[in-house]
mmCIF file of N, CA and C in Angstrom:
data_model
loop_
_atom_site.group_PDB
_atom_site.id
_atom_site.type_symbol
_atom_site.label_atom_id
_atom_site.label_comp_id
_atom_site.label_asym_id
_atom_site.label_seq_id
_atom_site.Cartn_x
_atom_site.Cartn_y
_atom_site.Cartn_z
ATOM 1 N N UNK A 3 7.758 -79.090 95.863
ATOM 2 C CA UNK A 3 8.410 -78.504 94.714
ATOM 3 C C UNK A 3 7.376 -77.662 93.965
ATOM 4 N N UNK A 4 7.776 -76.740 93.322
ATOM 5 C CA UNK A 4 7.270 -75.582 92.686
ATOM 6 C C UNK A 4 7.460 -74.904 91.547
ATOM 7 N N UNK A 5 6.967 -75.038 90.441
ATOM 8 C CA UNK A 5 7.177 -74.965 88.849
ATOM 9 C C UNK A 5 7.416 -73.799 88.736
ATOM 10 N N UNK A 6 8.585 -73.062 88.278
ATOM 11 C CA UNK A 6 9.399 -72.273 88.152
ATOM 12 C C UNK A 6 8.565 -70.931 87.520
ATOM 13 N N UNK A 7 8.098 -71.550 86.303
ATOM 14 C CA UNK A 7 7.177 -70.912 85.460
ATOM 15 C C UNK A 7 5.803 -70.209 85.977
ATOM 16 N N UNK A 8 4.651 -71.402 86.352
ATOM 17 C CA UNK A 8 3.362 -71.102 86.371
ATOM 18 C C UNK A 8 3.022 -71.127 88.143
ATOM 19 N N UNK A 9 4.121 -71.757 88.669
ATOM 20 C CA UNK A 9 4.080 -71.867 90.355
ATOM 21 C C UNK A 9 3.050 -72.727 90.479
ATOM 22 N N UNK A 10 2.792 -74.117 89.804
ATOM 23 C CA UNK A 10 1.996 -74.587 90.647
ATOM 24 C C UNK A 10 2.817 -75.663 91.301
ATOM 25 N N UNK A 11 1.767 -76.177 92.573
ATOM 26 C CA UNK A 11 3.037 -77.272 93.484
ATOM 27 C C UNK A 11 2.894 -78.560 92.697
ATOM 28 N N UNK A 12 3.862 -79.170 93.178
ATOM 29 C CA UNK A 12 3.800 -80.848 92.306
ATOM 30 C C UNK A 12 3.274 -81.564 93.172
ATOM 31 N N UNK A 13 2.049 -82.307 92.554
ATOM 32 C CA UNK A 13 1.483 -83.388 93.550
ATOM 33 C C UNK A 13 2.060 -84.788 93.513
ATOM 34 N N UNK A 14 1.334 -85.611 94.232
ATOM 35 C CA UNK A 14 2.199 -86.922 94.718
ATOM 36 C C UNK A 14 2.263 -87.514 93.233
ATOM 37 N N UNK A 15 3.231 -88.368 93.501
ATOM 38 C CA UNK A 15 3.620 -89.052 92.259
ATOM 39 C C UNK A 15 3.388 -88.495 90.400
ATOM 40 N N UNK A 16 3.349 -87.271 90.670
ATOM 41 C CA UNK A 16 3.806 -86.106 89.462
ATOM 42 C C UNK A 16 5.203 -85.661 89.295
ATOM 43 N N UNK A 17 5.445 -85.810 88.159
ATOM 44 C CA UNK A 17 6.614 -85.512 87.456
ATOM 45 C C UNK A 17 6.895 -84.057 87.124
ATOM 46 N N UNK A 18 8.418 -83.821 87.434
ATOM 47 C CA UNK A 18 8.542 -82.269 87.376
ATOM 48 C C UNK A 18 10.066 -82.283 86.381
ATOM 49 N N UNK A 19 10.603 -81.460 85.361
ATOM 50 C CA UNK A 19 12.014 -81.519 84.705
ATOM 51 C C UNK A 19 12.463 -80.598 85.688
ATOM 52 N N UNK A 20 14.283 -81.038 85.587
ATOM 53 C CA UNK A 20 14.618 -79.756 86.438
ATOM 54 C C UNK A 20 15.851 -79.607 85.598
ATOM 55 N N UNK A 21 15.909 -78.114 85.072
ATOM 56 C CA UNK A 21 16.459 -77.822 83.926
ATOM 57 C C UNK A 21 18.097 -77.022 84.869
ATOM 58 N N UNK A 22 19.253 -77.400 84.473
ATOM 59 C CA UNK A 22 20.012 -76.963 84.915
ATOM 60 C C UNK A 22 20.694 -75.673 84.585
ATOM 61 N N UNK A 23 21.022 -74.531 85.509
ATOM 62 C CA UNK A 23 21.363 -73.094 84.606
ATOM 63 C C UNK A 23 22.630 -72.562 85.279
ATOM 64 N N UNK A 24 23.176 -72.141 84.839
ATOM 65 C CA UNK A 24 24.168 -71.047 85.898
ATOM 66 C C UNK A 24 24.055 -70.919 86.910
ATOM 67 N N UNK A 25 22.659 -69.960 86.842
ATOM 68 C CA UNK A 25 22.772 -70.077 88.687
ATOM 69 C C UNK A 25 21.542 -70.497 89.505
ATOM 70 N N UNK A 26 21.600 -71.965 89.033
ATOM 71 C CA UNK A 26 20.839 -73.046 90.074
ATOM 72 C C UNK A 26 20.056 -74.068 89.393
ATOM 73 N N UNK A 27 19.408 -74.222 89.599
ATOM 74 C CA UNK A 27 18.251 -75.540 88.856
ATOM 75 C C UNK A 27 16.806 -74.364 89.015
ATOM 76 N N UNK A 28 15.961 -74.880 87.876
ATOM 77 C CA UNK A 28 14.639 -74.308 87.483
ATOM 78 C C UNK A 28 13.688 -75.854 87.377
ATOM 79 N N UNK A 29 12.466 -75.605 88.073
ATOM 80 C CA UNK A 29 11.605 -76.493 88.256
ATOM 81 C C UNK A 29 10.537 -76.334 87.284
ATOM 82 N N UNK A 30 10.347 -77.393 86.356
ATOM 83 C CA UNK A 30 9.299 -76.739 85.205
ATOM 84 C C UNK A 30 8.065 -78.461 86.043
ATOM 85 N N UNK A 31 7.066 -77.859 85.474
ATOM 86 C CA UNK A 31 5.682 -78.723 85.159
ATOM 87 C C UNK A 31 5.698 -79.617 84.037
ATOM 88 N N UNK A 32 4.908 -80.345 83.950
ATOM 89 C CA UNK A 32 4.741 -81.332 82.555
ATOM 90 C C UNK A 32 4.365 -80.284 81.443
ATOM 91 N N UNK A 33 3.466 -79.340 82.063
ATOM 92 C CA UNK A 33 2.633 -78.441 80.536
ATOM 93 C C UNK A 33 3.686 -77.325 80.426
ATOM 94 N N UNK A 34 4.656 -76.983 81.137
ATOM 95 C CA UNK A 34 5.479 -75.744 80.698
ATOM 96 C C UNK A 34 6.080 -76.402 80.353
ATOM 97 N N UNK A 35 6.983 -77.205 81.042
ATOM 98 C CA UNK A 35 7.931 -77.880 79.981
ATOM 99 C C UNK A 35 7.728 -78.398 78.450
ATOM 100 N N UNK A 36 6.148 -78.587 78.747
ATOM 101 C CA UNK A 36 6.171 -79.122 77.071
ATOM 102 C C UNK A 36 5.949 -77.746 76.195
ATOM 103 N N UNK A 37 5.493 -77.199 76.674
ATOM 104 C CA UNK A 37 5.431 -75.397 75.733
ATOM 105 C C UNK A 37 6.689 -74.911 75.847
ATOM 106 N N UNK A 38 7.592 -75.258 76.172
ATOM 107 C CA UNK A 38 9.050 -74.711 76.513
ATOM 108 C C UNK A 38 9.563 -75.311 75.038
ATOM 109 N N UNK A 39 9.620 -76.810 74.823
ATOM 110 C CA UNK A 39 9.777 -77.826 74.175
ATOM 111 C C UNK A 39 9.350 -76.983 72.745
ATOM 112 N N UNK A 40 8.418 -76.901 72.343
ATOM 113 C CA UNK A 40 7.666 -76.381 71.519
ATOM 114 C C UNK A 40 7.684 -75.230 70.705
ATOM 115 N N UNK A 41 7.961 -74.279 71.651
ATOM 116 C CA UNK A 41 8.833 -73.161 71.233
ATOM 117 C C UNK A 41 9.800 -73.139 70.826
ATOM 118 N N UNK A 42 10.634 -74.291 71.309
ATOM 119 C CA UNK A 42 12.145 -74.245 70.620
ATOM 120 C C UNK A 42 12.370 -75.068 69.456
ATOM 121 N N UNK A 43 11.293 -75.965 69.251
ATOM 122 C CA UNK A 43 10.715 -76.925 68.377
ATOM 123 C C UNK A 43 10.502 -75.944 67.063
ATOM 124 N N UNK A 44 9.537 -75.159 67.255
ATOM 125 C CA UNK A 44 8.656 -73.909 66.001
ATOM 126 C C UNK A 44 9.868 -73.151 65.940
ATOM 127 N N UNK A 45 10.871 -72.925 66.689
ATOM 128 C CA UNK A 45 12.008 -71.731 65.833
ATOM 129 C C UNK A 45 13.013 -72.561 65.193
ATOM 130 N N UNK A 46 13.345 -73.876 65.452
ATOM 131 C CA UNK A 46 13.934 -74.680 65.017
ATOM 132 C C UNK A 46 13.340 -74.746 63.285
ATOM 133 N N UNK A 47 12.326 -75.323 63.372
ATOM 134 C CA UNK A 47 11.730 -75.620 62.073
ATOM 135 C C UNK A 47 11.204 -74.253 61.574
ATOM 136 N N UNK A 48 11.381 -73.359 61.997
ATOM 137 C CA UNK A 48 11.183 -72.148 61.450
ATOM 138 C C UNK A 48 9.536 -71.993 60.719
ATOM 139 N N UNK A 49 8.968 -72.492 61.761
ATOM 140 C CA UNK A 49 7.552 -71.995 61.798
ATOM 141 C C UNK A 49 7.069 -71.232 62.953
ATOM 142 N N UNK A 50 7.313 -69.805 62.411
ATOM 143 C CA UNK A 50 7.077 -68.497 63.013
ATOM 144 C C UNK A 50 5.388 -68.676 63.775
ATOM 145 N N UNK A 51 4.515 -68.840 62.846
ATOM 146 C CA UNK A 51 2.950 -68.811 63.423
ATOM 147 C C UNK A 51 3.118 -69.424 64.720
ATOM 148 N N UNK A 52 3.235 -70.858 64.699
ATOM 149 C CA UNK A 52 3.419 -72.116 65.806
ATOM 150 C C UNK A 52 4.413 -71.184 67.119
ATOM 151 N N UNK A 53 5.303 -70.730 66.205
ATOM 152 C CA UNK A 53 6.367 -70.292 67.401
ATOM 153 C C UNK A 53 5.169 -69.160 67.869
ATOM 154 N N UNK A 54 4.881 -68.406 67.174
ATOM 155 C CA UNK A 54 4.205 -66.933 68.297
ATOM 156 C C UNK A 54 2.721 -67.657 68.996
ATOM 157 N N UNK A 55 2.240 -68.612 68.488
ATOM 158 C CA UNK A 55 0.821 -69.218 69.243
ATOM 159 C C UNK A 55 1.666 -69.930 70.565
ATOM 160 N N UNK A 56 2.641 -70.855 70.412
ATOM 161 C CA UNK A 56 3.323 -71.818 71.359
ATOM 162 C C UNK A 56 3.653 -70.827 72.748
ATOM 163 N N UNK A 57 4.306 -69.400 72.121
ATOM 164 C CA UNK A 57 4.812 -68.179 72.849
ATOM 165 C C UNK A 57 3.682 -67.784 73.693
ATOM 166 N N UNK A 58 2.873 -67.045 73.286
ATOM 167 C CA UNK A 58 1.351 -67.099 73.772
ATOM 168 C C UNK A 58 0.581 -67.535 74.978
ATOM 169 N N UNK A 59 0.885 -69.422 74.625
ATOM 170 C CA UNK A 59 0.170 -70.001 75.577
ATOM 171 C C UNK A 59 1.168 -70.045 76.758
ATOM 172 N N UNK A 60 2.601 -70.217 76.591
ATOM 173 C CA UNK A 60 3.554 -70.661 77.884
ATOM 174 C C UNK A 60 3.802 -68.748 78.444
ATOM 175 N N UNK A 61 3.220 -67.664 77.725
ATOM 176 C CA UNK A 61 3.524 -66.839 78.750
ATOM 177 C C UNK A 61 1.690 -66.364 79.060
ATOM 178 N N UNK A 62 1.078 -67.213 78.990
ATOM 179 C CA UNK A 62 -0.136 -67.374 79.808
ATOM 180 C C UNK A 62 -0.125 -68.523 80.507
ATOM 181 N N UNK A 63 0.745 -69.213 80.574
ATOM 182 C CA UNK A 63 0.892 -69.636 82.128
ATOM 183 C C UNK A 63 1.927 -69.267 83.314
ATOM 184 N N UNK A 64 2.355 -68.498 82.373
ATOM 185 C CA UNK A 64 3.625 -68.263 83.533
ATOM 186 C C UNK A 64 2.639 -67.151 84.373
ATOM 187 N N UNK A 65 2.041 -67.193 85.016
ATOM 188 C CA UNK A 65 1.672 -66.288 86.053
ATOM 189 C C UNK A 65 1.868 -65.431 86.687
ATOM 190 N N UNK A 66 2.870 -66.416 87.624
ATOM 191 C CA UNK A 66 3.876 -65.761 88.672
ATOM 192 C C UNK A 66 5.048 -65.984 88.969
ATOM 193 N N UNK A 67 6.260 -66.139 87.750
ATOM 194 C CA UNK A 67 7.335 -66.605 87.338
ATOM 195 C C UNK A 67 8.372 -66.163 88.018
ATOM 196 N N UNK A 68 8.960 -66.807 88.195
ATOM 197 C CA UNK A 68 9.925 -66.227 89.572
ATOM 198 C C UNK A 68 11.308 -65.390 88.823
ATOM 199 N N UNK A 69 11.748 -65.070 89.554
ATOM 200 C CA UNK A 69 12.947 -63.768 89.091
ATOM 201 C C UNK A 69 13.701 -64.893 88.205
ATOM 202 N N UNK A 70 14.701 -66.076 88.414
ATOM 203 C CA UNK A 70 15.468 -66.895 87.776
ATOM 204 C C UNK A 70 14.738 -67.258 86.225
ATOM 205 N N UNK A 71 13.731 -67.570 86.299
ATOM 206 C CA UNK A 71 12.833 -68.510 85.529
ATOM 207 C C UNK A 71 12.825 -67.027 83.926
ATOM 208 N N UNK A 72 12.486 -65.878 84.516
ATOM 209 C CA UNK A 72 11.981 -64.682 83.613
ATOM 210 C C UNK A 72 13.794 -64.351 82.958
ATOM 211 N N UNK A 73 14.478 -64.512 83.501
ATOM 212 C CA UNK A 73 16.015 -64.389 83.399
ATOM 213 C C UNK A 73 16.361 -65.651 82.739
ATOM 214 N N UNK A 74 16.335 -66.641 82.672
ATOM 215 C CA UNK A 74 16.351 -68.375 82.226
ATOM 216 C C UNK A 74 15.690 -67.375 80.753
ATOM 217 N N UNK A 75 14.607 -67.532 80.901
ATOM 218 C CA UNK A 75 13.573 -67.705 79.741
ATOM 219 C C UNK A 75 13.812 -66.529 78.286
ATOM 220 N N UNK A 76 14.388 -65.486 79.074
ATOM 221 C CA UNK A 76 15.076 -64.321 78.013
ATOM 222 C C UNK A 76 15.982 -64.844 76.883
ATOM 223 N N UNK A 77 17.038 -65.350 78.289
ATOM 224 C CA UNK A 77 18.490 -66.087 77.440
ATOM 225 C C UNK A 77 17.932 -67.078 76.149
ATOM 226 N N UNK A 78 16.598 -67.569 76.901
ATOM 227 C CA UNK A 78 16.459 -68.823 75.904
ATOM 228 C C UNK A 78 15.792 -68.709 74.687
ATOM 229 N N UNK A 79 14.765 -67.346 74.712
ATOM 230 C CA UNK A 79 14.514 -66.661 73.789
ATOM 231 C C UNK A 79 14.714 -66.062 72.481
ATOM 232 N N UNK A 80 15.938 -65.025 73.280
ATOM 233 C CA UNK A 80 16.673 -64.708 72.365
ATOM 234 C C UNK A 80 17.335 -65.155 71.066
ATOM 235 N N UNK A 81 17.930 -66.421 71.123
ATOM 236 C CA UNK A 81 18.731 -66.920 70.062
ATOM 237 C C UNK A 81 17.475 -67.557 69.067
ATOM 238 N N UNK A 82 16.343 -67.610 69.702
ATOM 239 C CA UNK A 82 15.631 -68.377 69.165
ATOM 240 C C UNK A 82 14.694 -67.337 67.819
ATOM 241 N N UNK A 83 14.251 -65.785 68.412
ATOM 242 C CA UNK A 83 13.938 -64.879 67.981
ATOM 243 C C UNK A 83 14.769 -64.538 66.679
ATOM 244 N N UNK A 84 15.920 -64.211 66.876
ATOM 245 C CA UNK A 84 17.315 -64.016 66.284
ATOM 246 C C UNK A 84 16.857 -65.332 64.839
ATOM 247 N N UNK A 85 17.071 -66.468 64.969
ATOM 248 C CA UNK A 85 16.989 -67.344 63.890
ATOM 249 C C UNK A 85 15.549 -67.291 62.991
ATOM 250 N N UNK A 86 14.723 -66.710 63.674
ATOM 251 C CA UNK A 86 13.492 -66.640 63.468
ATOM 252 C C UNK A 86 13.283 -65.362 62.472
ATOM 253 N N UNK A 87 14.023 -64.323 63.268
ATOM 254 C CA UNK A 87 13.698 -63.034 61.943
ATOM 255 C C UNK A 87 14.622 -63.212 61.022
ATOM 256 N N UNK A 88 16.302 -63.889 61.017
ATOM 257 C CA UNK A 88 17.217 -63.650 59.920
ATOM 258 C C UNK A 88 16.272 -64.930 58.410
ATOM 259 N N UNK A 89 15.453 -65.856 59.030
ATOM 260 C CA UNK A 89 14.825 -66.469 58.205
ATOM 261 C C UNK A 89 13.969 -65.231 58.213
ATOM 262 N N UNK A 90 13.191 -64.412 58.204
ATOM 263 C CA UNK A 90 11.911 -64.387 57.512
ATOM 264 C C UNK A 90 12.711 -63.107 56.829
ATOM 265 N N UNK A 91 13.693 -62.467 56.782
ATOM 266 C CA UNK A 91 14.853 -61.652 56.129
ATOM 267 C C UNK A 91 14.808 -62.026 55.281
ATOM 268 N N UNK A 92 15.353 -63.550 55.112
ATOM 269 C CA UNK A 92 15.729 -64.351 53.855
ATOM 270 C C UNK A 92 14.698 -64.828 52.740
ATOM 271 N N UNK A 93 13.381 -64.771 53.434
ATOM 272 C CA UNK A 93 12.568 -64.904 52.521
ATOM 273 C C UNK A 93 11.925 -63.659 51.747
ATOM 274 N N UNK A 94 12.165 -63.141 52.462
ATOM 275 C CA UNK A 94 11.765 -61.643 51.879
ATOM 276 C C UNK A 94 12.847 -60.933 50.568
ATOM 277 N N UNK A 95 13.673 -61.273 50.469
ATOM 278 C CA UNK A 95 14.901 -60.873 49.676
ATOM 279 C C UNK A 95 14.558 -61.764 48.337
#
């Protein structure tokens, strides 16, 4: 098996999430998955800094991210971006 994200293989008795999508299953790692986590964590709580450092590190590992994973990761983005600027809108007003 092969982490969707950063492509590395899973060794013996290592743990991998396998995130379910439209079209197919995505294989994450312990460390993408947890920067995945994290990111959605910092737009949630609407801490922008955390969110763009968290952003940062998980697209410095994505390496060599496979076509699904870069398509996955947009969708998941997006809404997250979106909540992220209509807050910093709101503070600005």
């Amino acid at each position: 098996m092969v982490c969707d994200c950063c492509r590395r293989k899973k060794k013996l008795f290592e743990s991998f999430a396998a995130i379910q999508t439209k079209n197919g299953q995505l294989n994450f790692c312990v460390e993408c998955n947890d920067l995945a986590y994290k990111v959605r964590d910092d737009a949630n709580e609407l801490k922008s800094d955390d969110y763009v450092l968290h952003l940062e590190q998980w697209k410095k590992r994505a390496k060599k991210p496979s076509k699904r994973f870069i398509e996955w990761q947009q969708a998941f983005l997006a809404p997250l971006e979106m909540k992220l600027e209509k807050s910093g809108q709101q503070k600005s007003e």
